[in-house]
PDB file of C-alpha atoms in Angstrom:
ATOM      1  CA  MET Y 208       2.534  11.724  10.304  1.00 45.00           C
ATOM      2  CA  HIS Y 209       0.032  13.883   9.033  1.00 50.00           C
ATOM      3  CA  HIS Y 210      -3.450  13.641   7.264  1.00 52.00           C
ATOM      4  CA  THR Y 211      -5.161  16.335   5.495  1.00 53.00           C
ATOM      5  CA  PRO Y 212      -9.237  14.685   6.580  1.00 58.00           C
ATOM      6  CA  ILE Y 213     -11.504  15.441   3.905  1.00 64.00           C
ATOM      7  CA  PRO Y 214     -12.970  17.730   3.819  1.00 65.00           C
ATOM      8  CA  ASP Y 215     -17.178  17.649   5.229  1.00 70.00           C
ATOM      9  CA  GLN Y 216     -18.106  18.896   1.763  1.00 81.00           C
ATOM     10  CA  MET Y 217     -17.080  15.733  -0.040  1.00 77.00           C
ATOM     11  CA  ALA Y 218     -17.562  13.217   2.330  1.00 73.00           C
ATOM     12  CA  GLU Y 219     -20.930  14.599   2.731  1.00 83.00           C
ATOM     13  CA  ARG Y 220     -21.320  14.405  -1.403  1.00 83.00           C
ATOM     14  CA  ILE Y 221     -19.929  10.855  -1.245  1.00 72.00           C
ATOM     15  CA  ALA Y 222     -21.540   9.216   2.044  1.00 73.00           C
ATOM     16  CA  ALA Y 223     -24.719  10.186  -0.149  1.00 79.00           C
ATOM     17  CA  LEU Y 224     -23.525   8.884  -3.204  1.00 77.00           C
ATOM     18  CA  ILE Y 225     -23.056   6.049  -1.405  1.00 69.00           C
ATOM     19  CA  ASP Y 226     -26.579   5.736   0.099  1.00 72.00           C
ATOM     20  CA  LYS Y 227     -28.185   5.993  -2.785  1.00 76.00           C
ATOM     21  CA  ALA Y 228     -26.387   3.768  -4.449  1.00 68.00           C
ATOM     22  CA  GLU Y 229     -26.801   1.027  -1.788  1.00 66.00           C
ATOM     23  CA  SER Y 230     -31.009   2.929  -1.515  1.00 70.00           C
ATOM     24  CA  THR Y 231     -31.223   1.660  -5.896  1.00 67.00           C
ATOM     25  CA  SER Y 232     -32.690  -2.519  -6.888  1.00 61.00           C
ATOM     26  CA  TYR Y 233     -30.831  -1.567 -10.722  1.00 61.00           C
ATOM     27  CA  PRO Y 234     -27.001  -2.736 -11.417  1.00 56.00           C
ATOM     28  CA  GLU Y 235     -25.958   0.130 -13.969  1.00 62.00           C
ATOM     29  CA  GLU Y 236     -27.539   3.132 -11.130  1.00 71.00           C
ATOM     30  CA  ALA Y 237     -25.229   2.082  -8.565  1.00 65.00           C
ATOM     31  CA  GLU Y 238     -22.570   1.365 -10.317  1.00 65.00           C
ATOM     32  CA  ALA Y 239     -22.858   4.755 -11.623  1.00 71.00           C
ATOM     33  CA  PHE Y 240     -23.088   6.334  -8.274  1.00 75.00           C
ATOM     34  CA  MET Y 241     -20.165   4.594  -6.917  1.00 68.00           C
ATOM     35  CA  ALA Y 242     -17.792   5.173  -9.664  1.00 72.00           C
ATOM     36  CA  LYS Y 243     -18.018   9.129  -8.982  1.00 79.00           C
ATOM     37  CA  ALA Y 244     -18.004   8.599  -5.221  1.00 75.00           C
ATOM     38  CA  GLN Y 245     -14.393   6.314  -5.650  1.00 73.00           C
ATOM     39  CA  GLU Y 246     -12.948   9.239  -8.356  1.00 80.00           C
ATOM     40  CA  LEU Y 247     -14.139  11.305  -5.422  1.00 82.00           C
ATOM     41  CA  MET Y 248     -11.779   9.299  -3.059  1.00 78.00           C
ATOM     42  CA  ALA Y 249      -9.198   9.616  -5.939  1.00 84.00           C
ATOM     43  CA  ARG Y 250      -9.245  13.030  -6.088  1.00 85.00           C
ATOM     44  CA  HIS Y 251      -8.777  13.934  -2.291  1.00 81.00           C
ATOM     45  CA  ALA Y 252      -5.989  11.831  -2.309  1.00 82.00           C
ATOM     46  CA  ILE Y 253      -4.239  13.234  -5.472  1.00 87.00           C
ATOM     47  CA  ASP Y 254      -4.128  16.245  -3.647  1.00 86.00           C
ATOM     48  CA  GLU Y 255      -3.711  15.462  -0.262  1.00 84.00           C
ATOM     49  CA  ALA Y 256      -0.745  14.119  -1.922  1.00 86.00           C
ATOM     50  CA  MET Y 257      -0.014  17.165  -3.528  1.00 87.00           C
ATOM     51  CA  LEU Y 258      -0.532  19.305  -0.504  1.00 85.00           C
ATOM     52  CA  ASP Y 259       2.080  16.585   1.282  1.00 83.00           C
ATOM     53  CA  ALA Y 260       4.516  18.020  -1.574  1.00 82.00           C
ATOM     54  CA  ALA Y 261       4.127  21.751  -1.592  1.00 82.00           C
ATOM     55  CA  ARG Y 262       4.647  21.956   2.676  1.00 83.00           C
ATOM     56  CA  GLY Y 263       8.005  19.346   1.713  1.00 79.00           C
ATOM     57  CA  SER Y 264       6.458  17.142   4.080  1.00 72.00           C
ATOM     58  CA  THR Y 265       8.129  13.455   4.444  1.00 63.00           C
ATOM     59  CA  ASP Y 266       5.726  10.874   4.948  1.00 69.00           C
ATOM     60  CA  GLU Y 267       6.552   7.960   5.854  1.00 81.00           C
ATOM     61  CA  ILE Y 268       5.386   4.006   4.804  1.00 92.00           C
ATOM     62  CA  ALA Y 269       3.569   1.682   7.156  1.00 95.00           C
ATOM     63  CA  GLN Y 270       3.176  -2.184   6.952  1.00 96.00           C
ATOM     64  CA  VAL Y 271      -0.329  -3.276   7.317  1.00 96.00           C
ATOM     65  CA  GLU Y 272      -0.784  -7.241   8.362  1.00 96.00           C
ATOM     66  CA  MET Y 273      -4.325  -8.933   7.085  1.00 96.00           C
ATOM     67  CA  THR Y 274      -4.820 -12.386   7.799  1.00 97.00           C
ATOM     68  CA  ILE Y 275      -7.532 -13.637   4.526  1.00 95.00           C
ATOM     69  CA  THR Y 276      -9.520 -16.507   6.274  1.00 93.00           C
ATOM     70  CA  PRO Y 277     -10.826 -19.265   4.216  1.00 90.00           C
ATOM     71  CA  PRO Y 278     -12.340 -20.409   2.019  1.00 88.00           C
ATOM     72  CA  TYR Y 279     -11.490 -19.323  -0.975  1.00 89.00           C
ATOM     73  CA  ALA Y 280      -8.696 -17.311   0.571  1.00 92.00           C
ATOM     74  CA  SER Y 281      -6.099 -17.420  -2.224  1.00 90.00           C
ATOM     75  CA  ALA Y 282      -8.436 -15.949  -4.365  1.00 90.00           C
ATOM     76  CA  LYS Y 283      -9.800 -13.197  -2.405  1.00 92.00           C
ATOM     77  CA  SER Y 284      -6.093 -12.561  -1.507  1.00 93.00           C
ATOM     78  CA  VAL Y 285      -5.989 -11.285  -5.722  1.00 93.00           C
ATOM     79  CA  LEU Y 286      -8.879  -9.207  -5.116  1.00 92.00           C
ATOM     80  CA  LEU Y 287      -6.408  -7.324  -2.242  1.00 95.00           C
ATOM     81  CA  ASN Y 288      -4.343  -7.052  -3.721  1.00 93.00           C
ATOM     82  CA  ALA Y 289      -6.188  -5.001  -7.326  1.00 90.00           C
ATOM     83  CA  VAL Y 290      -7.378  -3.084  -4.867  1.00 87.00           C
ATOM     84  CA  ALA Y 291      -3.879  -1.934  -3.065  1.00 93.00           C
ATOM     85  CA  LYS Y 292      -2.456  -1.947  -7.093  1.00 91.00           C
ATOM     86  CA  SER Y 293      -4.738   0.817  -7.735  1.00 86.00           C
ATOM     87  CA  ASN Y 294      -4.181   2.567  -4.121  1.00 87.00           C
ATOM     88  CA  ARG Y 295      -0.242   2.818  -4.934  1.00 90.00           C
ATOM     89  CA  CYS Y 296      -0.324  -0.145  -2.295  1.00 94.00           C
ATOM     90  CA  ARG Y 297       2.013  -3.465  -2.664  1.00 95.00           C
ATOM     91  CA  VAL Y 298       0.811  -6.704  -1.519  1.00 95.00           C
ATOM     92  CA  VAL Y 299       3.037 -10.437  -0.753  1.00 94.00           C
ATOM     93  CA  VAL Y 300       1.265 -13.062   0.721  1.00 93.00           C
ATOM     94  CA  ALA Y 301       1.691 -16.644   2.761  1.00 92.00           C
ATOM     95  CA  ASN Y 302      -0.298 -19.499   3.815  1.00 91.00           C
ATOM     96  CA  LEU Y 303      -0.430 -20.125   6.704  1.00 94.00           C
ATOM     97  CA  ARG Y 304      -2.586 -23.714   7.574  1.00 94.00           C
ATOM     98  CA  GLY Y 305      -5.460 -23.703   7.794  1.00 94.00           C
ATOM     99  CA  GLY Y 306      -6.061 -22.366   4.500  1.00 92.00           C
ATOM    100  CA  ARG Y 307      -5.616 -18.810   5.822  1.00 95.00           C
ATOM    101  CA  VAL Y 308      -3.650 -16.795   3.716  1.00 95.00           C
ATOM    102  CA  LEU Y 309      -1.186 -14.091   5.493  1.00 96.00           C
ATOM    103  CA  THR Y 310      -1.528 -10.470   3.753  1.00 96.00           C
ATOM    104  CA  THR Y 311       1.313  -7.315   4.161  1.00 96.00           C
ATOM    105  CA  MET Y 312       0.290  -4.416   2.977  1.00 97.00           C
ATOM    106  CA  VAL Y 313       2.740  -1.604   2.337  1.00 96.00           C
ATOM    107  CA  GLY Y 314       2.808   1.805   0.998  1.00 95.00           C
ATOM    108  CA  PHE Y 315       1.200   5.394   2.658  1.00 91.00           C
ATOM    109  CA  GLU Y 316      -0.442   5.097   5.884  1.00 88.00           C
ATOM    110  CA  THR Y 317      -3.989   6.918   4.006  1.00 81.00           C
ATOM    111  CA  ASP Y 318      -3.696   4.568   0.905  1.00 86.00           C
ATOM    112  CA  ILE Y 319      -3.786   1.460   2.927  1.00 90.00           C
ATOM    113  CA  ARG Y 320      -7.076   3.217   5.237  1.00 84.00           C
ATOM    114  CA  HIS Y 321      -8.693   2.821   1.522  1.00 79.00           C
ATOM    115  CA  THR Y 322      -7.534  -0.075   0.100  1.00 86.00           C
ATOM    116  CA  ARG Y 323      -8.534  -2.137   3.183  1.00 87.00           C
ATOM    117  CA  SER Y 324     -11.754   0.215   3.312  1.00 77.00           C
ATOM    118  CA  LEU Y 325     -12.129  -0.414  -0.397  1.00 78.00           C
ATOM    119  CA  TYR Y 326     -11.802  -4.641   0.378  1.00 85.00           C
ATOM    120  CA  LEU Y 327     -13.694  -5.430   3.265  1.00 80.00           C
ATOM    121  CA  SER Y 328     -17.004  -3.567   1.038  1.00 76.00           C
ATOM    122  CA  LEU Y 329     -16.254  -5.185  -2.677  1.00 76.00           C
ATOM    123  CA  SER Y 330     -15.404  -9.078  -0.749  1.00 81.00           C
ATOM    124  CA  HIS Y 331     -18.768  -8.707   0.717  1.00 75.00           C
ATOM    125  CA  GLN Y 332     -20.142  -7.556  -2.210  1.00 73.00           C
ATOM    126  CA  ALA Y 333     -18.686 -11.056  -4.150  1.00 77.00           C
ATOM    127  CA  VAL Y 334     -20.667 -13.069  -1.318  1.00 75.00           C
ATOM    128  CA  ARG Y 335     -23.934 -11.279  -2.436  1.00 74.00           C
ATOM    129  CA  PHE Y 336     -23.182 -11.987  -6.409  1.00 79.00           C
ATOM    130  CA  MET Y 337     -21.538 -15.168  -5.636  1.00 83.00           C
ATOM    131  CA  LEU Y 338     -24.630 -16.739  -4.061  1.00 83.00           C
ATOM    132  CA  ALA Y 339     -26.915 -15.591  -5.944  1.00 80.00           C
ATOM    133  CA  ALA Y 340     -24.889 -16.704  -9.304  1.00 84.00           C
ATOM    134  CA  PRO Y 341     -26.519 -20.452 -11.160  1.00 88.00           C
ATOM    135  CA  LEU Y 342     -24.435 -23.155 -11.023  1.00 89.00           C
ATOM    136  CA  PRO Y 343     -24.198 -24.367 -14.321  1.00 86.00           C
ATOM    137  CA  PRO Y 344     -24.521 -27.724 -15.372  1.00 89.00           C
ATOM    138  CA  GLY Y 345     -21.552 -30.164 -14.990  1.00 88.00           C
ATOM    139  CA  ASP Y 346     -19.676 -27.367 -13.046  1.00 88.00           C
ATOM    140  CA  THR Y 347     -19.447 -28.122  -8.974  1.00 88.00           C
ATOM    141  CA  PRO Y 348     -19.524 -24.992  -6.854  1.00 88.00           C
ATOM    142  CA  ARG Y 349     -15.787 -25.533  -4.617  1.00 89.00           C
ATOM    143  CA  ARG Y 350     -14.523 -24.287  -9.281  1.00 88.00           C
ATOM    144  CA  PHE Y 351     -17.496 -22.528 -10.013  1.00 90.00           C
ATOM    145  CA  ARG Y 352     -16.625 -19.819  -6.581  1.00 90.00           C
ATOM    146  CA  HIS Y 353     -13.238 -19.789  -7.162  1.00 89.00           C
ATOM    147  CA  SER Y 354     -13.075 -19.194 -10.436  1.00 89.00           C
ATOM    148  CA  PHE Y 355     -16.265 -16.390 -10.272  1.00 88.00           C
ATOM    149  CA  LEU Y 356     -13.795 -14.650  -7.618  1.00 90.00           C
ATOM    150  CA  LEU Y 357     -10.288 -14.756  -9.580  1.00 89.00           C
ATOM    151  CA  ALA Y 358     -12.612 -13.360 -12.210  1.00 88.00           C
ATOM    152  CA  TYR Y 359     -14.241 -10.471 -10.303  1.00 85.00           C
ATOM    153  CA  ALA Y 360     -11.276  -9.753  -8.694  1.00 88.00           C
ATOM    154  CA  TRP Y 361      -9.141  -8.895 -12.272  1.00 86.00           C
ATOM    155  CA  ARG Y 362     -12.003  -7.082 -13.698  1.00 84.00           C
ATOM    156  CA  ILE Y 363     -12.087  -4.544 -10.705  1.00 80.00           C
ATOM    157  CA  GLY Y 364      -8.635  -3.881 -10.771  1.00 84.00           C
ATOM    158  CA  GLU Y 365      -9.809  -2.515 -14.344  1.00 84.00           C
ATOM    159  CA  ARG Y 366     -12.613  -0.742 -12.939  1.00 81.00           C
ATOM    160  CA  LEU Y 367     -11.029   0.763 -10.235  1.00 81.00           C
ATOM    161  CA  LYS Y 368      -7.115   1.548 -12.170  1.00 84.00           C
ATOM    162  CA  GLU Y 369     -10.104   3.573 -14.795  1.00 85.00           C
ATOM    163  CA  ALA Y 370     -11.410   5.696 -12.283  1.00 83.00           C
ATOM    164  CA  GLU Y 371      -8.182   6.591 -10.538  1.00 86.00           C
ATOM    165  CA  ALA Y 372      -6.834   7.544 -14.690  1.00 87.00           C
ATOM    166  CA  GLN Y 373     -10.370   9.681 -14.172  1.00 87.00           C
ATOM    167  CA  ALA Y 374      -9.726  11.152 -10.959  1.00 89.00           C
ATOM    168  CA  MET Y 375      -5.931  12.190 -12.318  1.00 90.00           C
ATOM    169  CA  SER Y 376      -7.278  13.236 -15.917  1.00 91.00           C
ATOM    170  CA  GLU Y 377      -9.237  16.014 -13.758  1.00 89.00           C
ATOM    171  CA  ALA Y 378      -6.757  16.814 -11.590  1.00 90.00           C
ATOM    172  CA  GLU Y 379      -3.651  17.611 -14.573  1.00 90.00           C
ATOM    173  CA  ALA Y 380      -6.479  19.576 -16.752  1.00 90.00           C
ATOM    174  CA  GLU Y 381      -7.276  21.853 -12.939  1.00 88.00           C
ATOM    175  CA  GLN Y 382      -3.474  21.984 -12.777  1.00 85.00           C
ATOM    176  CA  LEU Y 383      -2.831  23.370 -16.783  1.00 85.00           C
ATOM    177  CA  ALA Y 384      -5.302  25.954 -16.096  1.00 82.00           C
ATOM    178  CA  ARG Y 385      -3.522  27.341 -12.844  1.00 78.00           C
ATOM    179  CA  PRO Y 386      -0.153  26.103 -13.156  1.00 72.00           C
ATOM    180  CA  THR Y 387       1.747  26.178  -9.396  1.00 71.00           C
ATOM    181  CA  GLY Y 388       4.064  24.212  -8.082  1.00 72.00           C
ATOM    182  CA  ARG Y 389       4.774  20.086  -9.072  1.00 80.00           C
ATOM    183  CA  SER Y 390       3.217  18.475 -11.540  1.00 88.00           C
ATOM    184  CA  VAL Y 391       0.157  16.103 -10.705  1.00 90.00           C
ATOM    185  CA  SER Y 392       2.083  13.268 -12.267  1.00 90.00           C
ATOM    186  CA  LEU Y 393       5.490  13.663 -11.256  1.00 90.00           C
ATOM    187  CA  VAL Y 394       4.344  13.884  -7.312  1.00 90.00           C
ATOM    188  CA  MET Y 395       2.516  10.929  -7.880  1.00 91.00           C
ATOM    189  CA  ALA Y 396       4.911   9.413  -9.876  1.00 91.00           C
ATOM    190  CA  SER Y 397       7.462   9.969  -7.032  1.00 90.00           C
ATOM    191  CA  ARG Y 398       4.431   8.125  -4.031  1.00 90.00           C
ATOM    192  CA  GLU Y 399       4.516   5.164  -6.273  1.00 92.00           C
ATOM    193  CA  ALA Y 400       7.903   4.900  -6.970  1.00 93.00           C
ATOM    194  CA  LYS Y 401       8.991   5.672  -3.087  1.00 93.00           C
ATOM    195  CA  VAL Y 402       6.589   2.640  -2.067  1.00 95.00           C
ATOM    196  CA  ASP Y 403       7.727   0.086  -4.193  1.00 94.00           C
ATOM    197  CA  ARG Y 404      11.420   1.267  -3.638  1.00 94.00           C
ATOM    198  CA  ALA Y 405      10.323   0.167   0.557  1.00 94.00           C
ATOM    199  CA  PHE Y 406       8.373  -3.279  -0.637  1.00 94.00           C
ATOM    200  CA  THR Y 407      11.930  -4.159  -2.164  1.00 93.00           C
ATOM    201  CA  GLU Y 408      13.609  -3.387   0.621  1.00 93.00           C
ATOM    202  CA  ALA Y 409      11.440  -5.059   2.916  1.00 92.00           C
ATOM    203  CA  PHE Y 410      10.912  -8.443   0.834  1.00 91.00           C
ATOM    204  CA  PRO Y 411      13.814  -8.172  -1.434  1.00 89.00           C
ATOM    205  CA  ARG Y 412      13.314 -12.246  -2.223  1.00 82.00           C
ATOM    206  CA  LEU Y 413       9.976 -12.763  -3.696  1.00 75.00           C
ATOM    207  CA  GLY Y 414       9.131 -15.141  -6.460  1.00 58.00           C
ATOM    208  CA  THR Y 415       4.982 -15.191  -7.981  1.00 58.00           C
ATOM    209  CA  LYS Y 416       2.677 -17.256  -7.718  1.00 56.00           C
ATOM    210  CA  ARG Y 417      -0.193 -17.923 -10.553  1.00 54.00           C
ATOM    211  CA  ILE Y 418      -3.974 -18.431  -9.481  1.00 56.00           C
ATOM    212  CA  SER Y 419      -5.233 -20.264 -12.547  1.00 48.00           C
ATOM    213  CA  SER Y 420      -9.712 -20.427 -12.979  1.00 49.00           C
ATOM    214  CA  SER Y 421     -10.752 -23.503 -14.252  1.00 48.00           C
ATOM    215  CA  SER Y 422     -14.434 -23.052 -14.712  1.00 50.00           C
ATOM    216  CA  GLY Y 423     -15.684 -20.793 -17.729  1.00 57.00           C
ATOM    217  CA  GLY Y 424     -19.024 -20.288 -16.141  1.00 53.00           C
ATOM    218  CA  GLY Y 425     -17.330 -19.215 -12.878  1.00 52.00           C
ATOM    219  CA  HIS Y 426     -14.777 -16.591 -14.743  1.00 55.00           C
ATOM    220  CA  ALA Y 427     -18.093 -15.185 -16.901  1.00 62.00           C
ATOM    221  CA  SER Y 428     -20.481 -15.490 -13.990  1.00 63.00           C
ATOM    222  CA  GLY Y 429     -17.419 -13.043 -11.945  1.00 57.00           C
ATOM    223  CA  ARG Y 430     -16.484 -10.510 -14.130  1.00 61.00           C
ATOM    224  CA  ALA Y 431     -19.971  -9.354 -14.840  1.00 65.00           C
ATOM    225  CA  ALA Y 432     -20.376  -8.788 -10.913  1.00 60.00           C
ATOM    226  CA  ALA Y 433     -17.763  -7.426 -10.314  1.00 58.00           C
ATOM    227  CA  ASP Y 434     -18.910  -5.109 -13.758  1.00 60.00           C
ATOM    228  CA  ARG Y 435     -22.426  -5.248 -10.915  1.00 59.00           C
ATOM    229  CA  SER Y 436     -19.861  -4.446  -8.099  1.00 59.00           C
ATOM    230  CA  SER Y 437     -20.500  -0.495  -6.405  1.00 51.00           C
ATOM    231  CA  LEU Y 438     -17.192   1.045  -5.863  1.00 57.00           C
ATOM    232  CA  ASN Y 439     -17.240   1.792  -2.117  1.00 50.00           C
ATOM    233  CA  ARG Y 440     -15.035   2.992   1.070  1.00 43.00           C
ATOM    234  CA  PRO Y 441     -17.526   1.976   3.821  1.00 42.00           C
ATOM    235  CA  SER Y 442     -16.068   3.479   7.244  1.00 37.00           C
ATOM    236  CA  VAL Y 443     -13.178   0.102   8.099  1.00 35.00           C
ATOM    237  CA  GLY Y 444     -14.823  -2.202  10.890  1.00 37.00           C
ATOM    238  CA  GLY Y 445     -18.305  -3.007   9.378  1.00 36.00           C
ATOM    239  CA  GLY Y 446     -19.420  -6.672   9.680  1.00 36.00           C
ATOM    240  CA  GLY Y 447     -20.655  -8.997   6.946  1.00 37.00           C
ATOM    241  CA  ARG Y 448     -21.199 -12.889   5.436  1.00 38.00           C
ATOM    242  CA  SER Y 449     -18.907 -15.001   5.121  1.00 38.00           C
ATOM    243  CA  LEU Y 450     -18.077 -16.943   1.904  1.00 42.00           C
ATOM    244  CA  PRO Y 451     -19.151 -20.252   2.694  1.00 44.00           C
ATOM    245  CA  SER Y 452     -17.288 -23.532   1.991  1.00 40.00           C
ATOM    246  CA  GLY Y 453     -18.191 -25.260  -1.323  1.00 43.00           C
TER     247      GLY Y 453
END
């Protein structure tokens, strides 16, 4: 299976943006830096897909499992699903003993890699923002934190879609200026349709699960935290703080 590495110049730009975002104490600056880093990563994924289409490549779709540990594993799985959808991947979840959640991601390998690394980064940021958020009077820590993480995940999904749409728009504008090959939108839609077919074939009898939020304060705080989060994609495997119980 062929994968085009990120060009050195683009990788350096992404790394520089991430460094700036992580070093600033101003959330608005961090968001601006990381939104640009996310856009560059999305653009690389589009460029790679266009190259594969031009070569007539037949990339295989992969399945990757990842276990999410408690506490709040169900809420954290919603964040993973939001990140996966923005990267044209699909996720199925299964509850395990001890409050763990087994997730299976289906998608092209590059997109799964992006999903996993971005999810790990954002989940670590969620911990930082959640622990800093004041608990509203009359609320309980567990209810507040569960609602916080759900709202955070929903808002992150919106932001990722916005960044992906921006990258698509720029790629399509460039192609209109230099018409060559298949259209960007058709290539990306074709890849997503392949993932959908593979997902349906692998999991033909899936049900749906609704996860609700019961803390208004946690919802508002989590959504605000998502707006302050850096949309970075660090290397996979880095450590991070775990969510406390409560």
